[in-house]
Amino acid sequence: MIQFVTSNEGKVREAREYLPETVRQVNYDYTEIQSDDLEAIVTRGAREAYREIEGDEPVLVDDTGLFIDAFEGFPGPYSAYVDDTLGIERVQKLVEREENHRAAFRTVLGYCDGKTVETFEGSLRGRIVPPRGDGGFGYDPIFEHDGRTLAELSTEEKNAISHRARALAAFADWLAVQK
Ligand code: ITT
Ligand code: NA
C-alpha cells in the first residue's frame, strides 16, 4: 500500500490507473518550501509527510508545474497559486500575446519509506491554446499535445503520454526491482 499525499483527486485517479499497488489518498499539507526546484520541494515534502503521518506505510508526493517558454518557465513551481489567482483562461490570454506558445508540464514524484527518499521525473511538451475539453483537471484544457488538449483525453489516453505517467512509470520500475 502507498499513501499518496495530495489534495488533488485528479492526481490520485491517474496514479490508481497506473500503479499495481493499492493507492490511498491522504490529505496532509506538507510544507512546500519556496524554491524553483521541484526535486527539492518533493524531497523535503516526502520526508516530512512520512515522519508526520501515523504508521509506517510508504508515502508518495507529487509536485507538478507548467513551464511556459515565453515566460522563462513561469509559473513553474507557482502553478497552483497562479491557477487559483489568475486562472487558466487568463494565463492563456497572456500567452496568446506572445509569439511563442510552447510550454511543458513537469512532474516530480517524491517517495519515502523511512529508509530511502527517491525522486522520479517526467515531462511533456506542448503548446498553450484556448481552452477545449472537459476531462482532466488544472491546466489540461489549455495544454495541447499532438493536436488535442489533455482535457480532450480520457484518463487512459492521458496516462499513455503524460508527464505524471512518465514519472509514475519510472517509479513503478524502481519499485519492481526493490522486491
Ligand atoms: P497537491 O499539492 O495537494 O498535490 P496541487 O493541485 O496543489 O495538489 P501541484 O502544486 O502539483 O498540486 O499543482 C500545481 C498546479 O498544476 C495546480 O493548479 C494543479 O491543478 C495543476 N496540475 C497538476 N498536475 C496537472 C496535470 O497533470 N494537468 C494539468 N494541470 C495540472
Ligand atoms: Na501543491
mmCIF file of C-alpha atoms and ligand atoms in Angstrom:
data_model
loop_
_atom_site.group_PDB
_atom_site.id
_atom_site.type_symbol
_atom_site.label_atom_id
_atom_site.label_comp_id
_atom_site.label_asym_id
_atom_site.label_seq_id
_atom_site.Cartn_x
_atom_site.Cartn_y
_atom_site.Cartn_z
ATOM 1 C CA MET A 1 0.000 0.000 0.000
ATOM 2 C CA ILE A 2 1.155 3.505 -0.841
ATOM 3 C CA GLN A 3 -0.128 6.670 0.783
ATOM 4 C CA PHE A 4 -0.418 9.365 -1.873
ATOM 5 C CA VAL A 5 -0.188 12.650 -0.005
ATOM 6 C CA THR A 6 -2.156 15.106 -2.093
ATOM 7 C CA SER A 7 -5.332 17.172 -2.068
ATOM 8 C CA ASN A 8 -5.732 16.668 -5.810
ATOM 9 C CA GLU A 9 -8.106 13.857 -6.788
ATOM 10 C CA GLY A 10 -7.076 14.050 -10.428
ATOM 11 C CA LYS A 11 -3.547 13.015 -9.476
ATOM 12 C CA VAL A 12 -4.893 10.099 -7.432
ATOM 13 C CA ARG A 13 -7.100 8.874 -10.297
ATOM 14 C CA GLU A 14 -4.092 8.822 -12.627
ATOM 15 C CA ALA A 15 -1.847 7.069 -10.097
ATOM 16 C CA ARG A 16 -4.502 4.415 -9.366
ATOM 17 C CA GLU A 17 -4.771 3.552 -13.054
ATOM 18 C CA TYR A 18 -1.024 3.278 -13.274
ATOM 19 C CA LEU A 19 0.350 1.559 -10.203
ATOM 20 C CA PRO A 20 -0.146 -2.103 -9.294
ATOM 21 C CA GLU A 21 -0.090 -1.161 -5.584
ATOM 22 C CA THR A 22 -3.135 -0.003 -3.642
ATOM 23 C CA VAL A 23 -3.066 3.805 -3.538
ATOM 24 C CA ARG A 24 -4.641 5.552 -0.582
ATOM 25 C CA GLN A 25 -5.192 9.294 -0.732
ATOM 26 C CA VAL A 26 -4.015 11.139 2.351
ATOM 27 C CA ASN A 27 -4.705 14.796 2.965
ATOM 28 C CA TYR A 28 -1.676 16.121 4.774
ATOM 29 C CA ASP A 29 -0.494 19.617 3.970
ATOM 30 C CA TYR A 30 3.271 19.202 3.861
ATOM 31 C CA THR A 31 5.397 22.328 3.750
ATOM 32 C CA GLU A 32 6.073 23.387 0.174
ATOM 33 C CA ILE A 33 9.370 25.197 0.558
ATOM 34 C CA GLN A 34 9.809 28.326 -1.544
ATOM 35 C CA SER A 35 12.070 27.017 -4.281
ATOM 36 C CA ASP A 36 12.261 26.861 -8.041
ATOM 37 C CA ASP A 37 13.445 23.285 -7.758
ATOM 38 C CA LEU A 38 10.643 20.672 -7.802
ATOM 39 C CA GLU A 39 13.100 17.931 -6.656
ATOM 40 C CA ALA A 40 13.956 19.888 -3.530
ATOM 41 C CA ILE A 41 10.267 20.515 -2.818
ATOM 42 C CA VAL A 42 9.244 16.846 -3.052
ATOM 43 C CA THR A 43 12.313 15.501 -1.258
ATOM 44 C CA ARG A 44 11.552 17.675 1.760
ATOM 45 C CA GLY A 45 7.808 17.049 1.429
ATOM 46 C CA ALA A 46 8.104 13.247 1.263
ATOM 47 C CA ARG A 47 10.384 13.133 4.325
ATOM 48 C CA GLU A 48 8.097 15.400 6.318
ATOM 49 C CA ALA A 49 4.933 13.515 5.314
ATOM 50 C CA TYR A 50 6.496 10.162 6.218
ATOM 51 C CA ARG A 51 7.556 11.494 9.603
ATOM 52 C CA GLU A 52 4.253 13.194 10.444
ATOM 53 C CA ILE A 53 1.711 10.687 9.149
ATOM 54 C CA GLU A 54 0.897 7.858 11.520
ATOM 55 C CA GLY A 55 2.011 4.325 10.736
ATOM 56 C CA ASP A 56 4.973 3.245 8.648
ATOM 57 C CA GLU A 57 3.436 2.795 5.199
ATOM 58 C CA PRO A 58 5.463 4.481 2.450
ATOM 59 C CA VAL A 59 4.385 7.901 1.198
ATOM 60 C CA LEU A 60 4.349 9.475 -2.247
ATOM 61 C CA VAL A 61 4.095 13.186 -3.036
ATOM 62 C CA ASP A 62 3.718 14.844 -6.452
ATOM 63 C CA ASP A 63 4.700 18.352 -7.369
ATOM 64 C CA THR A 64 3.813 19.443 -10.880
ATOM 65 C CA GLY A 65 4.356 22.686 -12.736
ATOM 66 C CA LEU A 66 3.517 24.245 -16.067
ATOM 67 C CA PHE A 67 6.620 25.876 -17.564
ATOM 68 C CA ILE A 68 5.846 28.436 -20.279
ATOM 69 C CA ASP A 69 8.714 29.131 -22.690
ATOM 70 C CA ALA A 70 7.803 32.765 -23.423
ATOM 71 C CA PHE A 71 7.783 33.494 -19.677
ATOM 72 C CA GLU A 72 11.124 31.808 -18.905
ATOM 73 C CA GLY A 73 9.383 28.882 -17.261
ATOM 74 C CA PHE A 74 6.819 30.837 -15.203
ATOM 75 C CA PRO A 75 4.567 29.774 -13.443
ATOM 76 C CA GLY A 76 6.591 26.542 -12.844
ATOM 77 C CA PRO A 77 6.588 25.810 -9.099
ATOM 78 C CA TYR A 78 3.999 28.585 -8.615
ATOM 79 C CA SER A 79 1.446 26.917 -10.909
ATOM 80 C CA ALA A 80 -1.101 26.180 -8.161
ATOM 81 C CA TYR A 81 -1.001 29.784 -6.952
ATOM 82 C CA VAL A 82 -1.389 31.168 -10.474
ATOM 83 C CA ASP A 83 -4.259 28.751 -11.211
ATOM 84 C CA ASP A 84 -6.025 29.898 -8.018
ATOM 85 C CA THR A 85 -5.422 33.615 -8.577
ATOM 86 C CA LEU A 86 -5.315 34.376 -12.332
ATOM 87 C CA GLY A 87 -6.965 31.187 -13.527
ATOM 88 C CA ILE A 88 -6.116 29.237 -16.651
ATOM 89 C CA GLU A 89 -8.148 31.381 -19.096
ATOM 90 C CA ARG A 90 -6.158 34.480 -18.197
ATOM 91 C CA VAL A 91 -2.899 32.575 -18.395
ATOM 92 C CA GLN A 92 -3.879 31.530 -21.918
ATOM 93 C CA LYS A 93 -4.732 35.122 -22.882
ATOM 94 C CA LEU A 94 -1.336 36.323 -21.680
ATOM 95 C CA VAL A 95 0.424 33.637 -23.713
ATOM 96 C CA GLU A 96 -1.661 34.500 -26.799
ATOM 97 C CA ARG A 97 0.050 37.907 -26.978
ATOM 98 C CA GLU A 98 3.444 36.251 -27.226
ATOM 99 C CA GLU A 99 4.920 34.814 -30.389
ATOM 100 C CA ASN A 100 5.985 31.538 -28.804
ATOM 101 C CA HIS A 101 3.138 29.480 -27.316
ATOM 102 C CA ARG A 102 5.210 26.482 -26.310
ATOM 103 C CA ALA A 103 5.232 25.064 -22.790
ATOM 104 C CA ALA A 104 5.995 21.939 -20.813
ATOM 105 C CA PHE A 105 4.454 20.128 -17.893
ATOM 106 C CA ARG A 106 6.886 18.661 -15.434
ATOM 107 C CA THR A 107 6.057 16.286 -12.577
ATOM 108 C CA VAL A 108 8.437 15.212 -9.863
ATOM 109 C CA LEU A 109 7.323 12.414 -7.528
ATOM 110 C CA GLY A 110 8.928 12.006 -4.124
ATOM 111 C CA TYR A 111 8.821 8.654 -2.355
ATOM 112 C CA CYS A 112 9.829 7.961 1.224
ATOM 113 C CA ASP A 113 9.592 4.633 3.038
ATOM 114 C CA GLY A 114 11.626 5.578 6.078
ATOM 115 C CA LYS A 115 14.815 4.055 4.694
ATOM 116 C CA THR A 116 15.235 5.957 1.483
ATOM 117 C CA VAL A 117 13.931 9.029 -0.332
ATOM 118 C CA GLU A 118 13.750 8.767 -4.107
ATOM 119 C CA THR A 119 12.528 11.163 -6.792
ATOM 120 C CA PHE A 120 11.118 10.350 -10.237
ATOM 121 C CA GLU A 121 10.605 12.841 -13.029
ATOM 122 C CA GLY A 122 8.504 13.109 -16.160
ATOM 123 C CA SER A 123 7.722 15.871 -18.615
ATOM 124 C CA LEU A 124 5.567 16.581 -21.640
ATOM 125 C CA ARG A 125 5.958 19.324 -24.231
ATOM 126 C CA GLY A 126 3.047 21.043 -25.909
ATOM 127 C CA ARG A 127 1.551 24.455 -26.534
ATOM 128 C CA ILE A 128 -0.904 26.767 -24.856
ATOM 129 C CA VAL A 129 -4.226 27.109 -26.723
ATOM 130 C CA PRO A 130 -7.710 28.488 -25.945
ATOM 131 C CA PRO A 131 -9.488 26.046 -23.588
ATOM 132 C CA ARG A 132 -11.008 22.873 -25.068
ATOM 133 C CA GLY A 133 -12.362 19.696 -23.493
ATOM 134 C CA ASP A 134 -13.883 18.845 -20.136
ATOM 135 C CA GLY A 135 -11.730 15.970 -18.914
ATOM 136 C CA GLY A 136 -8.599 16.116 -16.780
ATOM 137 C CA PHE A 137 -8.012 18.946 -14.310
ATOM 138 C CA GLY A 138 -5.964 22.068 -13.711
ATOM 139 C CA TYR A 139 -4.297 23.411 -16.848
ATOM 140 C CA ASP A 140 -5.333 20.452 -19.045
ATOM 141 C CA PRO A 141 -7.905 22.424 -21.144
ATOM 142 C CA ILE A 142 -5.263 24.927 -22.354
ATOM 143 C CA PHE A 143 -2.408 22.472 -22.961
ATOM 144 C CA GLU A 144 -2.351 20.915 -26.413
ATOM 145 C CA HIS A 145 -0.176 17.963 -27.342
ATOM 146 C CA ASP A 146 -0.386 16.266 -30.734
ATOM 147 C CA GLY A 147 -3.493 18.202 -31.814
ATOM 148 C CA ARG A 148 -5.605 17.565 -28.706
ATOM 149 C CA THR A 149 -5.731 19.254 -25.338
ATOM 150 C CA LEU A 150 -5.129 16.985 -22.348
ATOM 151 C CA ALA A 151 -8.730 17.741 -21.310
ATOM 152 C CA GLU A 152 -9.870 16.075 -24.541
ATOM 153 C CA LEU A 153 -8.213 12.797 -23.494
ATOM 154 C CA SER A 154 -9.573 10.027 -21.263
ATOM 155 C CA THR A 155 -7.550 9.224 -18.141
ATOM 156 C CA GLU A 156 -6.186 6.211 -20.005
ATOM 157 C CA GLU A 157 -5.131 8.314 -23.007
ATOM 158 C CA LYS A 158 -3.553 10.961 -20.789
ATOM 159 C CA ASN A 159 -1.722 8.215 -18.896
ATOM 160 C CA ALA A 160 -0.228 6.929 -22.144
ATOM 161 C CA ILE A 161 1.722 10.157 -22.691
ATOM 162 C CA SER A 162 1.656 12.481 -19.703
ATOM 163 C CA HIS A 163 4.395 13.980 -17.538
ATOM 164 C CA ARG A 164 2.836 12.270 -14.482
ATOM 165 C CA ALA A 165 2.597 8.906 -16.247
ATOM 166 C CA ARG A 166 6.279 9.057 -17.187
ATOM 167 C CA ALA A 167 7.213 9.802 -13.593
ATOM 168 C CA LEU A 168 4.874 7.021 -12.390
ATOM 169 C CA ALA A 169 6.465 4.606 -14.885
ATOM 170 C CA ALA A 170 9.938 5.365 -13.539
ATOM 171 C CA PHE A 171 8.614 4.929 -10.005
ATOM 172 C CA ALA A 172 6.893 1.599 -10.845
ATOM 173 C CA ASP A 173 10.113 0.290 -12.473
ATOM 174 C CA TRP A 174 12.119 1.238 -9.411
ATOM 175 C CA LEU A 175 9.554 -0.337 -7.042
ATOM 176 C CA ALA A 176 9.573 -3.568 -9.052
ATOM 177 C CA VAL A 177 13.325 -4.079 -8.602
ATOM 178 C CA GLN A 178 13.114 -3.375 -4.851
ATOM 179 C CA LYS A 179 11.043 -6.514 -4.317
HETATM 180 P P1 ITT B 1 -1.177 18.844 -4.050
HETATM 181 O O1 ITT B 1 -0.047 19.812 -3.863
HETATM 182 O O2 ITT B 1 -2.068 18.701 -2.872
HETATM 183 O O3 ITT B 1 -0.692 17.513 -4.579
HETATM 184 P P2 ITT B 1 -1.976 20.680 -6.165
HETATM 185 O O4 ITT B 1 -3.131 20.648 -7.111
HETATM 186 O O5 ITT B 1 -1.720 21.906 -5.372
HETATM 187 O O6 ITT B 1 -2.143 19.392 -5.219
HETATM 188 P P3 ITT B 1 0.549 20.998 -7.638
HETATM 189 O O7 ITT B 1 1.084 22.091 -6.804
HETATM 190 O O8 ITT B 1 1.481 19.911 -8.024
HETATM 191 O O9 ITT B 1 -0.687 20.256 -6.947
HETATM 192 O O10 ITT B 1 -0.106 21.537 -8.956
HETATM 193 C C1 ITT B 1 0.191 22.785 -9.495
HETATM 194 C C2 ITT B 1 -0.924 23.219 -10.407
HETATM 195 O O11 ITT B 1 -0.844 22.467 -11.611
HETATM 196 C C3 ITT B 1 -2.332 23.025 -9.853
HETATM 197 O O12 ITT B 1 -3.118 24.108 -10.313
HETATM 198 C C4 ITT B 1 -2.782 21.734 -10.497
HETATM 199 O O13 ITT B 1 -4.173 21.688 -10.693
HETATM 200 C C5 ITT B 1 -2.049 21.789 -11.833
HETATM 201 N N1 ITT B 1 -1.714 20.464 -12.331
HETATM 202 C C6 ITT B 1 -1.012 19.490 -11.699
HETATM 203 N N2 ITT B 1 -0.931 18.392 -12.469
HETATM 204 C C7 ITT B 1 -1.576 18.688 -13.623
HETATM 205 C C8 ITT B 1 -1.872 17.967 -14.797
HETATM 206 O O14 ITT B 1 -1.495 16.711 -14.953
HETATM 207 N N3 ITT B 1 -2.557 18.592 -15.770
HETATM 208 C C9 ITT B 1 -2.975 19.872 -15.620
HETATM 209 N N4 ITT B 1 -2.766 20.604 -14.541
HETATM 210 C C10 ITT B 1 -2.069 20.022 -13.542
HETATM 211 NA NA NA B 2 0.738 21.838 -4.250
#
